[in-house]
Short mmCIF file of C-alpha atoms in Angstrom, two decimals:
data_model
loop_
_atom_site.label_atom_id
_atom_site.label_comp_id
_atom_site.label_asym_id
_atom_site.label_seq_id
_atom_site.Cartn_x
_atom_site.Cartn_y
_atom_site.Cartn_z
CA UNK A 5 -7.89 -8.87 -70.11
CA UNK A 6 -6.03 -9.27 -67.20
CA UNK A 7 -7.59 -10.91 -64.30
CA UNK A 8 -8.35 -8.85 -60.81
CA UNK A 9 -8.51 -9.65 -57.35
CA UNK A 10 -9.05 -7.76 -54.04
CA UNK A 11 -5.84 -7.96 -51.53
CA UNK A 12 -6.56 -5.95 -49.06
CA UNK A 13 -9.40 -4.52 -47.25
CA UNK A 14 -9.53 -1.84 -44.46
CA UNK A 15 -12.46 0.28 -42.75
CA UNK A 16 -13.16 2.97 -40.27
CA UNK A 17 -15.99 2.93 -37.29
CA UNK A 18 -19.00 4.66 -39.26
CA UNK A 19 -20.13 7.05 -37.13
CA UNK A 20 -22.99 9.99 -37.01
CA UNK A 21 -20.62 13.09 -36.24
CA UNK A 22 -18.89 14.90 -38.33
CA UNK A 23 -15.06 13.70 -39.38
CA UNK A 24 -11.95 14.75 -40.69
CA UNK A 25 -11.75 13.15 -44.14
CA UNK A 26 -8.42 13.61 -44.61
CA UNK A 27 -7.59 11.44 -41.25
CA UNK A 28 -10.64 8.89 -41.98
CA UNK A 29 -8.84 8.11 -45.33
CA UNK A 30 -5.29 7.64 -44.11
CA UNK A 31 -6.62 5.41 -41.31
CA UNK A 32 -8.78 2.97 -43.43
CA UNK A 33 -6.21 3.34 -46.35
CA UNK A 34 -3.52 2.41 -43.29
CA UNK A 35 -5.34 -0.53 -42.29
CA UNK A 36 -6.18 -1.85 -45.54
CA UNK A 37 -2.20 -1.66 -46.63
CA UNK A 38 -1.74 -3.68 -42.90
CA UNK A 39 -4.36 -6.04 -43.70
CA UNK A 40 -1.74 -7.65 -46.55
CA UNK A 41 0.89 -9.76 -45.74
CA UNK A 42 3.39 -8.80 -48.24
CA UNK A 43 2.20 -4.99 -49.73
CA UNK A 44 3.89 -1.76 -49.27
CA UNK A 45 3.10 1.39 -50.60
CA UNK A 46 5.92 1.33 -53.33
CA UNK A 47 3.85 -1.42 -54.44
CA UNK A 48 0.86 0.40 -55.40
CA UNK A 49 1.01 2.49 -58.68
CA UNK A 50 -2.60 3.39 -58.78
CA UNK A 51 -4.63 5.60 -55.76
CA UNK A 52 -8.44 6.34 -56.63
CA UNK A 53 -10.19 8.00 -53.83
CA UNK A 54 -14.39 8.26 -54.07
CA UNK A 55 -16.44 11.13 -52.15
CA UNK A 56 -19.08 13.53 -52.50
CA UNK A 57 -16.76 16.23 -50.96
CA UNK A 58 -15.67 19.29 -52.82
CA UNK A 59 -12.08 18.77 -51.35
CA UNK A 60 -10.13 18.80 -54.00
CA UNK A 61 -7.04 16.38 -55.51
CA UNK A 62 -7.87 13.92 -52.83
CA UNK A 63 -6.22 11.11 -55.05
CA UNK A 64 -2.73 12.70 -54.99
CA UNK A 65 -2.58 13.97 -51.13
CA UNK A 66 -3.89 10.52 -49.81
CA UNK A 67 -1.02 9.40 -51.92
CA UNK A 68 1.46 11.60 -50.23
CA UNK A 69 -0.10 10.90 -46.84
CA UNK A 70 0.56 7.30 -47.51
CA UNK A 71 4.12 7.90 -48.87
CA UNK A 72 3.18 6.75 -52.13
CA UNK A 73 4.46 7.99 -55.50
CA UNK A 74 1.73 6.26 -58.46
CA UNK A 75 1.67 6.18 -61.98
CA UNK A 76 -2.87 7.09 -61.66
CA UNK A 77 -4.30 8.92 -58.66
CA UNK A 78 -7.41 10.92 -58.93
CA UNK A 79 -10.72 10.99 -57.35
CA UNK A 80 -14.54 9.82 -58.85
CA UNK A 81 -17.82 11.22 -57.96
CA UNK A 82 -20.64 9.64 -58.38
CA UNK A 83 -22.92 10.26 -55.75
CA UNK A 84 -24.24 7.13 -53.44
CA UNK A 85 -22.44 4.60 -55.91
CA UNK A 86 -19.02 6.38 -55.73
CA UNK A 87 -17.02 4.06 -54.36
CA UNK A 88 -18.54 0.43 -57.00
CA UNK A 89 -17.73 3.20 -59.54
CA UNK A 90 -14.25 3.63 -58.35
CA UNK A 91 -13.29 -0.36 -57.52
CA UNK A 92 -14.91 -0.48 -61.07
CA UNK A 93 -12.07 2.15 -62.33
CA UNK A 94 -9.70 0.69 -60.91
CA UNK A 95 -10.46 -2.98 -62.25
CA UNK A 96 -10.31 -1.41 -65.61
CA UNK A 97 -6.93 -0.18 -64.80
CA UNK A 98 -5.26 -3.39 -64.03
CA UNK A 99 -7.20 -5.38 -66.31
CA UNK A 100 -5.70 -3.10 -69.36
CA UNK A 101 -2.15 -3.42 -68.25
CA UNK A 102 -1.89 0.36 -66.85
CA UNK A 103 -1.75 -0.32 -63.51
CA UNK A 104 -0.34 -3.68 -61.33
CA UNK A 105 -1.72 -2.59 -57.91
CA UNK A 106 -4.49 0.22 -57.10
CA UNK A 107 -5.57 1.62 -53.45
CA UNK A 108 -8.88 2.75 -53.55
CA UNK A 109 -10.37 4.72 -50.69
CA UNK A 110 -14.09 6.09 -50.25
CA UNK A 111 -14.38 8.72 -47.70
CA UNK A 112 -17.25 11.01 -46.48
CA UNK A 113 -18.49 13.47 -43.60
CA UNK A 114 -22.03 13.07 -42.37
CA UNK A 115 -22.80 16.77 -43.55
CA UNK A 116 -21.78 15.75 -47.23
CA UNK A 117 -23.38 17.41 -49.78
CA UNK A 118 -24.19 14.47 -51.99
CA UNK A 119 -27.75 13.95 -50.54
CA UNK A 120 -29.29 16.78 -52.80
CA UNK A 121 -28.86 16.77 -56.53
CA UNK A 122 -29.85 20.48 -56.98
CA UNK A 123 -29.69 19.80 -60.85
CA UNK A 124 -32.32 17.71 -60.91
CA UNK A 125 -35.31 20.60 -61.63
CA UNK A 126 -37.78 18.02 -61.76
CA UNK A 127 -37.74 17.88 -58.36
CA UNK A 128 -38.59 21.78 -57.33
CA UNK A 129 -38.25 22.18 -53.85
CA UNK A 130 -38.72 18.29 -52.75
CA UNK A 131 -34.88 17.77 -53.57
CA UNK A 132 -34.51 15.60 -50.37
CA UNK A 133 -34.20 11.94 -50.80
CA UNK A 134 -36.73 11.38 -48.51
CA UNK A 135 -39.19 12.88 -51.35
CA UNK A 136 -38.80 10.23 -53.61
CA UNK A 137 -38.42 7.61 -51.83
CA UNK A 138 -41.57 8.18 -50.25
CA UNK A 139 -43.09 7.54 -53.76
CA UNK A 140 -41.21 4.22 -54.26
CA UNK A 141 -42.88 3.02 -51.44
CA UNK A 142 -46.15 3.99 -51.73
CA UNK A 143 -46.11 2.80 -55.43
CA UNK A 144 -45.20 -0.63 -53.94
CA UNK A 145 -47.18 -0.83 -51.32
CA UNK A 146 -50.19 -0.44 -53.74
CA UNK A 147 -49.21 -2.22 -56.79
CA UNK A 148 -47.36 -5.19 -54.99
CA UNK A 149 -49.72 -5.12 -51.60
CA UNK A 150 -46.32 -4.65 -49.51
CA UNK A 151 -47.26 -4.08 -45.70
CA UNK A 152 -45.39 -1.67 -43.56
CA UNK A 153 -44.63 -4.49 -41.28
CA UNK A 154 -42.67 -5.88 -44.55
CA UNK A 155 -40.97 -2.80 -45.06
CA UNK A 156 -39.90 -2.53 -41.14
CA UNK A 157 -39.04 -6.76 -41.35
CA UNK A 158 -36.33 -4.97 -43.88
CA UNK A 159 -35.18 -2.32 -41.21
CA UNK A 160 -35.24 -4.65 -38.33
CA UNK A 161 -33.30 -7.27 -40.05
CA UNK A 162 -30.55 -4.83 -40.86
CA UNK A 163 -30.53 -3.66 -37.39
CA UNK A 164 -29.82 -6.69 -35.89
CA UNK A 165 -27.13 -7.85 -38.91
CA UNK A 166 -25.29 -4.53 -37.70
CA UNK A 167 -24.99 -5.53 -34.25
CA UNK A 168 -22.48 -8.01 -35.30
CA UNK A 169 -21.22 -5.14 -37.31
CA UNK A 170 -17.90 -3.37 -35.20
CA UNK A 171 -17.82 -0.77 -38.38
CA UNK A 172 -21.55 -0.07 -37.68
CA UNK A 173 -22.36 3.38 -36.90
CA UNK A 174 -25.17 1.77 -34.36
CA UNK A 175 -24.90 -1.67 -32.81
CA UNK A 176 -28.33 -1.55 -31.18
CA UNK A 177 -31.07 -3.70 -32.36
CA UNK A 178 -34.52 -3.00 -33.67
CA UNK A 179 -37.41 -4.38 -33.26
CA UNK A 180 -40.18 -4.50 -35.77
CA UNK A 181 -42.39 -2.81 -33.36
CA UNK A 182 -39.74 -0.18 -33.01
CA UNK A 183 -39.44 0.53 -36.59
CA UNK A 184 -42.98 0.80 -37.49
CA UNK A 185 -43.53 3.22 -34.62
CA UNK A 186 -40.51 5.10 -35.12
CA UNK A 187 -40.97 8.97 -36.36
CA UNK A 188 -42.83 9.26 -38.84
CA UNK A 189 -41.13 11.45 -41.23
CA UNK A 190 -43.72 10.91 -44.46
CA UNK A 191 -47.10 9.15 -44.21
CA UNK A 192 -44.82 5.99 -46.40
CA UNK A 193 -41.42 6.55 -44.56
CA UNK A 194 -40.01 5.99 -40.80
CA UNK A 195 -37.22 7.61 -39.58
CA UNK A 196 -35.87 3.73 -39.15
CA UNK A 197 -36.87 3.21 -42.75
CA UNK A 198 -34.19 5.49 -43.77
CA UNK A 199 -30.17 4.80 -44.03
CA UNK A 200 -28.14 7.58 -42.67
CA UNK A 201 -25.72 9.99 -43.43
CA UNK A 202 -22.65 8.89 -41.99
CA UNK A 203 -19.05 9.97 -41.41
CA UNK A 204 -16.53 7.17 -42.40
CA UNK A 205 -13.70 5.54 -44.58
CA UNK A 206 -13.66 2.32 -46.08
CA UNK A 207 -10.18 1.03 -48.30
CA UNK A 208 -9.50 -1.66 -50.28
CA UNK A 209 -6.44 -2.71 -53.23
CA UNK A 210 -6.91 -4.54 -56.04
CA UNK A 211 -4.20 -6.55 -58.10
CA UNK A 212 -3.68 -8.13 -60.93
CA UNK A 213 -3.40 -11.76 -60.76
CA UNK A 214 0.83 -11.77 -60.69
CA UNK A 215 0.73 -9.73 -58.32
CA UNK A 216 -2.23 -10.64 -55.90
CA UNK A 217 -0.49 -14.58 -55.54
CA UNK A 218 2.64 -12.44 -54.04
CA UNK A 219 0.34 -10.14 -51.67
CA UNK A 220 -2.29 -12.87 -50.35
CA UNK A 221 -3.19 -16.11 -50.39
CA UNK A 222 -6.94 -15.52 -50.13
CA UNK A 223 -7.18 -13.34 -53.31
CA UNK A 224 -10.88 -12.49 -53.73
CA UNK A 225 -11.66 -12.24 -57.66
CA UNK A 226 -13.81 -10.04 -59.10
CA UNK A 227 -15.73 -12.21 -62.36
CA UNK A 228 -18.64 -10.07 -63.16
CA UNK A 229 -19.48 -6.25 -63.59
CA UNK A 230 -22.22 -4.58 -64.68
CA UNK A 231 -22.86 -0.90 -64.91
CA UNK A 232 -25.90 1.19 -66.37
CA UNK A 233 -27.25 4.92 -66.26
CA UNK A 234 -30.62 5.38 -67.38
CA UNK A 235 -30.54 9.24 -66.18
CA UNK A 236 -29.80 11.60 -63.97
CA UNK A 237 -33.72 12.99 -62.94
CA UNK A 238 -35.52 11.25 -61.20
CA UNK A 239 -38.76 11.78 -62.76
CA UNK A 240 -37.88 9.89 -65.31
CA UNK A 241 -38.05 6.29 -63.47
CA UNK A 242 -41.13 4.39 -63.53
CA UNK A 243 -41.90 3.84 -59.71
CA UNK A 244 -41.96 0.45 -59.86
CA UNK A 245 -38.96 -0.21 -61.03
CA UNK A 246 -34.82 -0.04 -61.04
CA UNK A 247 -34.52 -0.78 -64.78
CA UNK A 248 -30.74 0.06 -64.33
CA UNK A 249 -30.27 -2.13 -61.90
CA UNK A 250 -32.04 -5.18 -63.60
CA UNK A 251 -29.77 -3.99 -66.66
CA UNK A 252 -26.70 -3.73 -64.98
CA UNK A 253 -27.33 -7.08 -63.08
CA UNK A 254 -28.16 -9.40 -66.28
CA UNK A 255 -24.35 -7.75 -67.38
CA UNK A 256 -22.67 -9.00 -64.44
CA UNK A 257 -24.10 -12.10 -64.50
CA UNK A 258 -23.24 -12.59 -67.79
CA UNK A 259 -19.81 -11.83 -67.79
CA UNK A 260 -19.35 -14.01 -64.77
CA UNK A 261 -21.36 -16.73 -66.52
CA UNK A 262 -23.95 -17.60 -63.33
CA UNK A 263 -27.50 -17.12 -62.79
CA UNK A 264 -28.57 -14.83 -59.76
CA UNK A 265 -29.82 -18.51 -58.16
CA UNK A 266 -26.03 -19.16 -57.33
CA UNK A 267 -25.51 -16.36 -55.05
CA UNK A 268 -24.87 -17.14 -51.71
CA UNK A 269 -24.22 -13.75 -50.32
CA UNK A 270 -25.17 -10.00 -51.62
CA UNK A 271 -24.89 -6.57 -50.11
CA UNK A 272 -27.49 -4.28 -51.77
CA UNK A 273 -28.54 -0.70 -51.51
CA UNK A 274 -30.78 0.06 -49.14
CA UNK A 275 -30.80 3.21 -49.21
CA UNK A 276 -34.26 2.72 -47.60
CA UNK A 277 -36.46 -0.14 -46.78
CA UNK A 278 -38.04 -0.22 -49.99
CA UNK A 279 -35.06 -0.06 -52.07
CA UNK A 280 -33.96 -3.29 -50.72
CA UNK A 281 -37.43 -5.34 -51.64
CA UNK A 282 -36.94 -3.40 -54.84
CA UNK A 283 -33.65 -4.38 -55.49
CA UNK A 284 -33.48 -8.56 -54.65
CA UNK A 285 -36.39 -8.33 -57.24
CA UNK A 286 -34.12 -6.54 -60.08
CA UNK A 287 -31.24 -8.67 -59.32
CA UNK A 288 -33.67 -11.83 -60.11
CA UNK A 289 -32.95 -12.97 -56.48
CA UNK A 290 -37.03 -13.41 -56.19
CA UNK A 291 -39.69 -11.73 -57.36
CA UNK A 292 -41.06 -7.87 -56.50
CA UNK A 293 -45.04 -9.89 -55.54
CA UNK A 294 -42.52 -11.79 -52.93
CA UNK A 295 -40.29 -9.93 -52.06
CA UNK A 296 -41.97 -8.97 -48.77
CA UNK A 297 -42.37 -12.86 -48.31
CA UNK A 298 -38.69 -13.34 -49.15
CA UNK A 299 -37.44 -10.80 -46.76
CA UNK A 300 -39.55 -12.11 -43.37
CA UNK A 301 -38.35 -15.58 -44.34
CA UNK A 302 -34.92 -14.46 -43.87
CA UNK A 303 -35.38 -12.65 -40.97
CA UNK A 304 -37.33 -15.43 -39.20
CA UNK A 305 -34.76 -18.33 -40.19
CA UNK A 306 -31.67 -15.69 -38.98
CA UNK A 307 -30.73 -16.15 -42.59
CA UNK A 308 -27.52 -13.41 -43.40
CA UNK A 309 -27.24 -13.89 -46.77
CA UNK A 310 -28.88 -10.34 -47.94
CA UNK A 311 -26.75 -7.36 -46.12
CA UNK A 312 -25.08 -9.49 -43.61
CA UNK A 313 -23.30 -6.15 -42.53
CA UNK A 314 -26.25 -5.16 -41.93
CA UNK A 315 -26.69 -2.63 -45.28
CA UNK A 316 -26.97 0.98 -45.11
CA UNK A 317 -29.86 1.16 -42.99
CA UNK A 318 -28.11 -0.23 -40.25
CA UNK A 319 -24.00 0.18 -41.40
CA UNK A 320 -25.02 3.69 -41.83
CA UNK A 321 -24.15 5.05 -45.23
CA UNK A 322 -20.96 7.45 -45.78
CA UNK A 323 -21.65 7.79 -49.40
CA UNK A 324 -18.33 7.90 -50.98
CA UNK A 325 -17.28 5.03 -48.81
CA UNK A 326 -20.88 2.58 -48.46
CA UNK A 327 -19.76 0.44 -51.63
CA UNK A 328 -16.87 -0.36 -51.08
CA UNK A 329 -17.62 -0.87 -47.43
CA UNK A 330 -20.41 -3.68 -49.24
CA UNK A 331 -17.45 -4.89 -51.26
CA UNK A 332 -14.93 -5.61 -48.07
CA UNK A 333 -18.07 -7.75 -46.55
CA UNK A 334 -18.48 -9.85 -49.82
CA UNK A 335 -14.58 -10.56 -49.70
CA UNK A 336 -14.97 -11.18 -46.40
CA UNK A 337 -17.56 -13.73 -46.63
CA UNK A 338 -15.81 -15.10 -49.01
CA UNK A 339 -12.68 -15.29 -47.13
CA UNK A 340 -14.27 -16.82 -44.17
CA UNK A 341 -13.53 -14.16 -42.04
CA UNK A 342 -16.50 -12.39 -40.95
CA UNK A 343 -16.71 -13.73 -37.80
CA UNK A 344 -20.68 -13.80 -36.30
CA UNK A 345 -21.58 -12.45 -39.59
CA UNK A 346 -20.19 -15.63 -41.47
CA UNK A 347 -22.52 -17.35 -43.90
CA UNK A 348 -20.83 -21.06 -44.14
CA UNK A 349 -19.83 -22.40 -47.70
CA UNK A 350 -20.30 -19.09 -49.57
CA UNK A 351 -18.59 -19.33 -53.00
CA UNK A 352 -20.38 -16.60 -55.34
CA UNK A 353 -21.22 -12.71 -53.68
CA UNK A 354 -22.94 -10.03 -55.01
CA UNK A 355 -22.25 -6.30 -55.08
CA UNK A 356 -25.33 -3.82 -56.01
CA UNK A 357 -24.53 -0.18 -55.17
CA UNK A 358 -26.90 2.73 -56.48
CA UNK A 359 -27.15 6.40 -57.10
CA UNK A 360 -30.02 9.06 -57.03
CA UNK A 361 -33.13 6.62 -56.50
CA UNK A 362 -31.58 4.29 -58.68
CA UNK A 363 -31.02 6.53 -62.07
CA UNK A 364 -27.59 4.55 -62.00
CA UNK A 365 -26.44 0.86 -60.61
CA UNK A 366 -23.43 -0.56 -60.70
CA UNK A 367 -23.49 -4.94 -60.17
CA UNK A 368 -20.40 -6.74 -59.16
CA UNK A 369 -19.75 -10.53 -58.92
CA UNK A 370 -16.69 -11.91 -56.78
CA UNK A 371 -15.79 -15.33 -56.42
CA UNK A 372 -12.93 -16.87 -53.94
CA UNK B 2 -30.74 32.44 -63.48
CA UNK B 3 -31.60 30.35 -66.73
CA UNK B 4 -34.15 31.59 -69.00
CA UNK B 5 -36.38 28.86 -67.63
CA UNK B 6 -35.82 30.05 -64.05
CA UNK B 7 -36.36 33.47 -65.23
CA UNK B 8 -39.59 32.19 -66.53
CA UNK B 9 -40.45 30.60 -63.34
CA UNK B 10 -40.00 33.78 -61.09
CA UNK B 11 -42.65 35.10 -63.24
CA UNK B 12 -45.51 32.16 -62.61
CA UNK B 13 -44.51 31.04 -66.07
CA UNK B 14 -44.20 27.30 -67.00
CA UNK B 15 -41.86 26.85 -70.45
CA UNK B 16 -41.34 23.33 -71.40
CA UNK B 17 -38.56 23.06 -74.30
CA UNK B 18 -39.23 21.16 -77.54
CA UNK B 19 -36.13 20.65 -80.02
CA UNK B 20 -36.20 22.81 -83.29
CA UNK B 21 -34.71 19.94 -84.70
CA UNK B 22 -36.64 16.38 -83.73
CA UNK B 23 -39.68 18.28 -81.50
CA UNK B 24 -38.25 16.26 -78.25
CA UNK B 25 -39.38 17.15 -75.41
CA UNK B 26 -36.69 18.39 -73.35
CA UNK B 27 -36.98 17.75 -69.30
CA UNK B 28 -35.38 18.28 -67.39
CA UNK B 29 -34.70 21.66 -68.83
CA UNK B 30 -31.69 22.00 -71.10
CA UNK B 31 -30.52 24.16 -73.90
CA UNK B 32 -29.80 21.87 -76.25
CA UNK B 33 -31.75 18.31 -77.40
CA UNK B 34 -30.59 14.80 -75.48
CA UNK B 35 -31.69 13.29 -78.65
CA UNK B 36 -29.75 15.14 -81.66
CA UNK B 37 -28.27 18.36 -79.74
CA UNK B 38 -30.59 20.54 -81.93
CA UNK B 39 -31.40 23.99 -80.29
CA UNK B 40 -34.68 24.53 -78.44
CA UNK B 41 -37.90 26.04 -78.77
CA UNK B 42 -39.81 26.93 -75.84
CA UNK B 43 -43.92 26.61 -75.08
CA UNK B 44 -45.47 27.85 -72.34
CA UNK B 45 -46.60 25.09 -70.57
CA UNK B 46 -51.20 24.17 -70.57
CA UNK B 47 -50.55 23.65 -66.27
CA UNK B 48 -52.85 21.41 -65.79
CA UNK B 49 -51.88 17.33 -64.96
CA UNK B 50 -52.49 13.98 -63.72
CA UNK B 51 -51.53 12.47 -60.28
CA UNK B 52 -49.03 9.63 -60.43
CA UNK B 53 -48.57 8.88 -56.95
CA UNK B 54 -48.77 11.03 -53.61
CA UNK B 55 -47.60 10.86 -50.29
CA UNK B 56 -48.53 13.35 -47.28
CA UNK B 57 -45.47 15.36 -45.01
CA UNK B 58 -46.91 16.74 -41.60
CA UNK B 59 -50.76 18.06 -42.94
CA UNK B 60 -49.56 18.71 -46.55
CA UNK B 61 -49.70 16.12 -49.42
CA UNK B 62 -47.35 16.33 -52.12
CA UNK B 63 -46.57 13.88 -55.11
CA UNK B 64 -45.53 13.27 -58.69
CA UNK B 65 -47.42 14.68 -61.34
CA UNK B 66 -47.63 14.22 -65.28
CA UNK B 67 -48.09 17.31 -67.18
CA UNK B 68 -48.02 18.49 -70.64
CA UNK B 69 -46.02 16.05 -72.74
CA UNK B 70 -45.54 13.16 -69.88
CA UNK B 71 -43.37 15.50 -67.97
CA UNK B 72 -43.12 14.09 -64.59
CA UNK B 73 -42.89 17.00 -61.73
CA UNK B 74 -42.82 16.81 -57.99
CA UNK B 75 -44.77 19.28 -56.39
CA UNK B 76 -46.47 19.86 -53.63
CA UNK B 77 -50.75 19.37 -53.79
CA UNK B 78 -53.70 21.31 -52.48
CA UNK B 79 -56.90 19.35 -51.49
CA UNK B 80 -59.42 19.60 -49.18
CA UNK B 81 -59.79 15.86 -49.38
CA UNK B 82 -57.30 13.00 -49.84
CA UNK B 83 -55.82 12.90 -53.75
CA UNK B 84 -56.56 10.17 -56.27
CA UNK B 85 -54.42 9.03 -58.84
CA UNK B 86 -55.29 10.31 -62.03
CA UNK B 87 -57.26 13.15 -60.76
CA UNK B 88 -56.89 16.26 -62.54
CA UNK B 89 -55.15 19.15 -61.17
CA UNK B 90 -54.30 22.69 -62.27
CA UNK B 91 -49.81 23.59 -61.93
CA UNK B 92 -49.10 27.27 -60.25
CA UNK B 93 -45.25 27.54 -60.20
CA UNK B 94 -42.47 29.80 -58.83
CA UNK B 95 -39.27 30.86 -58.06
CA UNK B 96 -37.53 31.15 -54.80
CA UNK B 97 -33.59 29.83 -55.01
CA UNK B 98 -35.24 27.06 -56.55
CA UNK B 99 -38.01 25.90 -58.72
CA UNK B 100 -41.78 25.62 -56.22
CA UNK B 101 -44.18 23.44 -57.45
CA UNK B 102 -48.15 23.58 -57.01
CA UNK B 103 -50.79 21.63 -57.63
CA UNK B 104 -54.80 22.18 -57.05
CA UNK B 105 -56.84 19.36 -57.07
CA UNK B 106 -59.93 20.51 -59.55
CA UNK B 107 -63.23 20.46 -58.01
CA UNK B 108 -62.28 19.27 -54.87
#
């Protein structure tokens, strides 16, 4: 297989409004191509967009938007891990030897209608997110002993990660105070507990290794991927845990031949406060009994290394776009170039991007 | 409508089992995840178990384990605050989409 690396990276402002997808891909997909020093579109032979929208052939007129005439273009679906599932397409691409160069642009409007998975019967009429995730959290709160002030330490950390955020659809902190007396939405969930639909595009190319020495000369390479689906429903989980995530971490890990102790950086999915204790503990970062412990630690030492962006909770979270918005801050860290966000000496990132309270996960190791 | 929606719009819970392997088949389907064998429905016993609950403004809902360890969420009806693993008895219906009840017994 062909070795991959990202090239380019570009993003929009996230924002709470509604947006034009069609301009909020053409100007992260713009800035991505200007973020390389030697790309142009000719280069690119492969354009994959991700979104929830029901627009349709979004791969082929982002293509002619950009001028660009590829060999693939198409666009991938899968709910809040659209855009890992896309990078992840297009990796395959170049890695078989169909493609040399791939743009790949998540997009979404803040009134998408991936939030609600009306197949999903199991649900009835609690088919809002909020629904579930109310019983993730009260299932850890009683089998792990996890305080609300450890689920708003999650919240308020991500807050202030985002301030340093200029993609962030909010740049104002969050206290912990704030968060735990925020709206109360369920007796387990805070409005500030919750990420946020978002309007926003996030870009990014990939290249095989020929071609990414001509395009940059800080190519980012992605060593490890791991994917898994244990269903769609999400009555079929156990509440305790994200066995697709623990799955799909062990196969990243594996392919890219580390152990989750030699991570130095990781965006995960916190979709809300709980998924984030709930996910550092399925990608063997520590342990679900400390992951309350593990968080506060961080926060209290100003320690950026889980969702230095500041994750979706404080990003916001434009579905189609939010991982591969996490995957441009990994390659940045890596690159050195986040600025106030920077982590010093970071070597090995991590990726973890999630759909439908975690019935799929999709793991990603880069290394620079 | 599908014939379990149908089902629903009359206060009627079917739960499919395949012909084939006797899976259990949830969320409903026509055909078996396990060997794609046809389905036989069974009118659900409605009555469950409470997994884990949560409260919205003054009504408590949560996920319950029926017939089968089918795993619903539904809304609850209690005049005190739910357990988990107390008993409760399933009413169900049909409006645009599938509604959910649950009565705490001998509460």
């Amino acid at each position: 297989m062909n070795k991959v690396a990202i090239v380019g990276t570009g993003q929009t402002k996230f924002s709470k409004e509604d947006g034009d997808i069609e301009k909020l891909l053409f100007e992260s997909a713009n800035i991505c191509i200007q973020s390389t020093k030697n790309c142009v579109p000719n280069d690119i032979d492969g354009v994959l967009v991700s979104t929830n929208d029901n627009s349709k052939y979004m791969g082929a007129i982002l293509s002619e938007m950009m001028g660009i005439q590829p060999r693939i273009s198409h666009s991938i679906e899968h709910l809040c891990s659209s855009g890992t599932n896309a990078i992840i397409s297009a990796y395959s691409y170049i890695s078989s030897g169909l493609s040399d160069v791939v743009l790949v642009s998540g997009v979404e409007s803040a009134t998408n209608p991936g939030q609600v998975l009306e197949w999903d019967k199991s649900r009835g009429n609690f088919e809002h997110p909020i629904y579930w995730a109310s019983m993730l959290t009260k299932s850890h709160k009683r089998k792990f002993h996890t305080t609300e002030e450890e689920l708003a330490i999650v919240s308020a950390k991500n807050y202030k990660h985002a301030m340093d955020n200029p993609s962030a659809y909010s740049n104002e902190p969050r206290t912990i105070s704030e968060v735990m007396n925020s709206k109360q939405i369920t007796d387990d969930l805070r409005i500030l507990d919750c990420s946020r639909s978002c309007s926003g595009s996030s870009s990014i190319i990939l290249a095989s290794e020929e071609k990414a020495k001509k395009i940059t000369e800080q190519p980012i390479w992605i060593t490890g991927i791991g994917q898994k689906t244990t269903s769609a429903s999400f009555t079929k989980n156990i509440l305790e845990e994200i066995k697709s995530t623990r799955i799909a971490a062990d196969a990243a890990y594996k392919m890219a031949n580390i152990e989750a102790k030699q991570i130095d950086v990781a965006e995960v999915h916190d979709a809300f406060s709980v998924c984030e204790l709930m996910a550092i503990s399925e990608l063997r970062i520590t342990s679900n009994e400390k992951s309350g412990e593990f968080v506060r630690n961080l926060f209290n030492t100003e320690n950026r290394m889980i969702n230095p962006r500041g994750g979706l909770i404080g990003a916001g979270h434009p579905l189609g776009a939010t991982g591969i918005s996490q995957t441009i801050e990994i390659s940045n860290q890596l690159q050195g170039k986040s600025e106030k966000r920077q982590i010093p000496n970071t070597r090995t990132g991590l990726i973890h991007n999630m759909s439908a309270a975690g019935t799929s996960s999709s793991v990603m190791v880069l290394k620079n | 409508m599908t014939f379990f929606e149908d089902q629903l719009e009359q206060g009627i819970f079917q739960i499919g089992y395949c012909k084939n392997c006797n899976n259990t088949i949830w969320p409903p389907k026509e055909i078996c995840q396990m060997c794609h064998g046809g389905i036989n429905w069974k009118e659900s016993m409605n009555v469950g178990k409470i997994v884990e609950f949560s409260k919205k403004d003054s009504m408590y809902f949560g996920l319950i384990e029926i017939d089968d360890k089918i795993r619903i969420l539904g809304n609850i009806s209690c005049s005190s605050e739910p357990k988990i693993g107390q008993s409760v008895k399933m009413k169900v219906s049909f409006h645009n989409k599938p509604h959910y009840s649950f009565i705490v017994e001998n509460n």
